[in-house]
Amino acid sequence: MSQAQDYECRSHHVDEQEPRIPGSSTRLEWVEIIEPRTRERMYANLVTGECVWDPPAGVRIKRTSEDQWWELFDPNTSRFYYYSAASQRTVWHRPQNCDIIPLAKLQTLKQNTESPR
């Protein structure tokens, strides 16, 4: 596997588990993630695919935590894999009891909005 940011993601079914506000059925559109190279916080919209450096105003944001993992897709093996920005660890099997952010879905959304029609 190469580094997470170098992947070209393809559209695949992603687990229906969306980030939610604890104790609520409200789905969160924005999540805070740690950029692997700079270790800076950035914000991603899981619905539109938009990524920004500054927290968007007036919306709820799912904050990053030590147990946050990213779900990414490896086109070479046609498999999903999981990356922890906190520990900089990559695994093939879905981690248990943690917060999984579907970045493969996010990257697909971003590519679809950036590609010429």
Tab-separated table of C-alpha atoms in Angstrom:
chain	number	residue	atom	x	y	z
A	1	MET	CA	0.000	0.000	0.000
A	2	SER	CA	1.161	3.513	-0.676
A	3	GLN	CA	0.228	6.431	1.540
A	4	ALA	CA	-3.475	7.083	2.022
A	5	GLN	CA	-3.497	10.400	0.184
A	6	ASP	CA	-2.066	8.812	-2.990
A	7	TYR	CA	-5.029	6.498	-3.581
A	8	GLU	CA	-7.428	6.783	-6.456
A	9	CYS	CA	-10.692	5.626	-4.946
A	10	ARG	CA	-13.475	3.851	-6.782
A	11	SER	CA	-17.138	3.800	-5.957
A	12	HIS	CA	-17.959	0.821	-3.731
A	13	HIS	CA	-20.617	0.117	-1.152
A	14	VAL	CA	-19.605	1.609	2.185
A	15	ASP	CA	-21.027	0.514	5.517
A	16	GLU	CA	-24.226	2.420	6.249
A	17	GLN	CA	-22.899	3.495	9.643
A	18	GLU	CA	-22.687	7.302	9.469
A	19	PRO	CA	-21.220	9.510	12.201
A	20	ARG	CA	-23.992	10.580	14.555
A	21	ILE	CA	-24.300	12.877	17.525
A	22	PRO	CA	-24.076	10.671	20.659
A	23	GLY	CA	-27.554	9.950	22.023
A	24	SER	CA	-29.209	11.328	18.885
A	25	SER	CA	-30.357	10.152	15.484
A	26	THR	CA	-28.994	13.323	13.837
A	27	ARG	CA	-26.432	12.504	11.180
A	28	LEU	CA	-23.280	14.588	11.133
A	29	GLU	CA	-22.166	15.831	7.733
A	30	TRP	CA	-18.838	17.325	8.868
A	31	VAL	CA	-16.005	15.403	10.519
A	32	GLU	CA	-12.665	16.592	11.839
A	33	ILE	CA	-9.683	14.601	10.577
A	34	ILE	CA	-5.908	14.833	11.015
A	35	GLU	CA	-3.917	15.377	7.814
A	36	PRO	CA	-1.222	12.645	7.869
A	37	ARG	CA	1.738	14.665	6.550
A	38	THR	CA	1.339	17.905	8.509
A	39	ARG	CA	-0.664	16.492	11.467
A	40	GLU	CA	-2.959	19.541	11.143
A	41	ARG	CA	-6.697	19.354	11.686
A	42	MET	CA	-8.933	19.635	8.650
A	43	TYR	CA	-12.653	19.248	8.102
A	44	ALA	CA	-14.454	17.022	5.614
A	45	ASN	CA	-18.088	16.963	4.554
A	46	LEU	CA	-19.187	13.341	4.119
A	47	VAL	CA	-22.170	14.355	1.986
A	48	THR	CA	-20.558	16.735	-0.529
A	49	GLY	CA	-16.921	15.584	-0.407
A	50	GLU	CA	-15.718	19.110	0.414
A	51	CYS	CA	-12.521	19.433	2.513
A	52	VAL	CA	-11.510	22.670	4.248
A	53	TRP	CA	-8.784	23.750	6.672
A	54	ASP	CA	-10.970	26.034	8.813
A	55	PRO	CA	-13.946	24.671	10.763
A	56	PRO	CA	-17.191	25.547	8.982
A	57	ALA	CA	-19.355	27.984	10.936
A	58	GLY	CA	-22.800	27.136	12.222
A	59	VAL	CA	-22.660	23.349	11.811
A	60	ARG	CA	-22.032	20.434	14.155
A	61	ILE	CA	-18.683	18.732	13.626
A	62	LYS	CA	-17.719	15.211	14.708
A	63	ARG	CA	-14.402	15.810	16.484
A	64	THR	CA	-11.440	13.516	15.917
A	65	SER	CA	-10.419	11.111	18.640
A	66	GLU	CA	-7.691	8.568	19.329
A	67	ASP	CA	-10.012	5.773	18.223
A	68	GLN	CA	-10.812	7.294	14.811
A	69	TRP	CA	-9.962	5.183	11.757
A	70	TRP	CA	-10.362	6.033	8.081
A	71	GLU	CA	-11.859	3.553	5.655
A	72	LEU	CA	-10.002	3.733	2.325
A	73	PHE	CA	-9.955	1.628	-0.828
A	74	ASP	CA	-6.905	-0.016	-2.415
A	75	PRO	CA	-7.486	-0.292	-6.191
A	76	ASN	CA	-4.542	-2.701	-6.551
A	77	THR	CA	-6.194	-5.357	-4.380
A	78	SER	CA	-9.835	-4.189	-4.703
A	79	ARG	CA	-10.071	-4.215	-0.898
A	80	PHE	CA	-10.907	-1.696	1.764
A	81	TYR	CA	-8.269	-0.956	4.382
A	82	TYR	CA	-8.203	1.146	7.529
A	83	TYR	CA	-5.813	3.895	8.599
A	84	SER	CA	-5.417	5.511	12.026
A	85	ALA	CA	-4.035	9.039	11.757
A	86	ALA	CA	-3.399	9.062	15.523
A	87	SER	CA	-1.097	6.025	15.467
A	88	GLN	CA	-0.218	6.190	11.736
A	89	ARG	CA	-1.092	2.492	11.551
A	90	THR	CA	-2.714	0.714	8.591
A	91	VAL	CA	-4.658	-2.559	8.818
A	92	TRP	CA	-6.692	-4.685	6.383
A	93	HIS	CA	-9.343	-5.868	8.864
A	94	ARG	CA	-12.024	-3.454	10.064
A	95	PRO	CA	-11.117	-2.290	13.599
A	96	GLN	CA	-13.712	-2.912	16.311
A	97	ASN	CA	-15.115	-0.507	18.909
A	98	CYS	CA	-13.930	2.632	17.160
A	99	ASP	CA	-15.135	5.536	15.037
A	100	ILE	CA	-14.721	4.747	11.307
A	101	ILE	CA	-14.829	7.632	8.833
A	102	PRO	CA	-15.670	6.482	5.273
A	103	LEU	CA	-12.988	8.456	3.414
A	104	ALA	CA	-13.240	6.164	0.376
A	105	LYS	CA	-16.794	7.457	-0.002
A	106	LEU	CA	-15.584	11.030	0.567
A	107	GLN	CA	-12.878	10.734	-2.104
A	108	THR	CA	-15.368	9.265	-4.583
A	109	LEU	CA	-17.748	12.174	-3.941
A	110	LYS	CA	-14.909	14.666	-4.407
A	111	GLN	CA	-13.816	13.056	-7.697
A	112	ASN	CA	-17.386	13.015	-8.997
A	113	THR	CA	-17.844	16.737	-8.291
A	114	GLU	CA	-14.469	17.689	-9.796
A	115	SER	CA	-14.685	15.618	-12.991
A	116	PRO	CA	-15.858	17.425	-16.152
A	117	ARG	CA	-19.363	16.522	-17.281
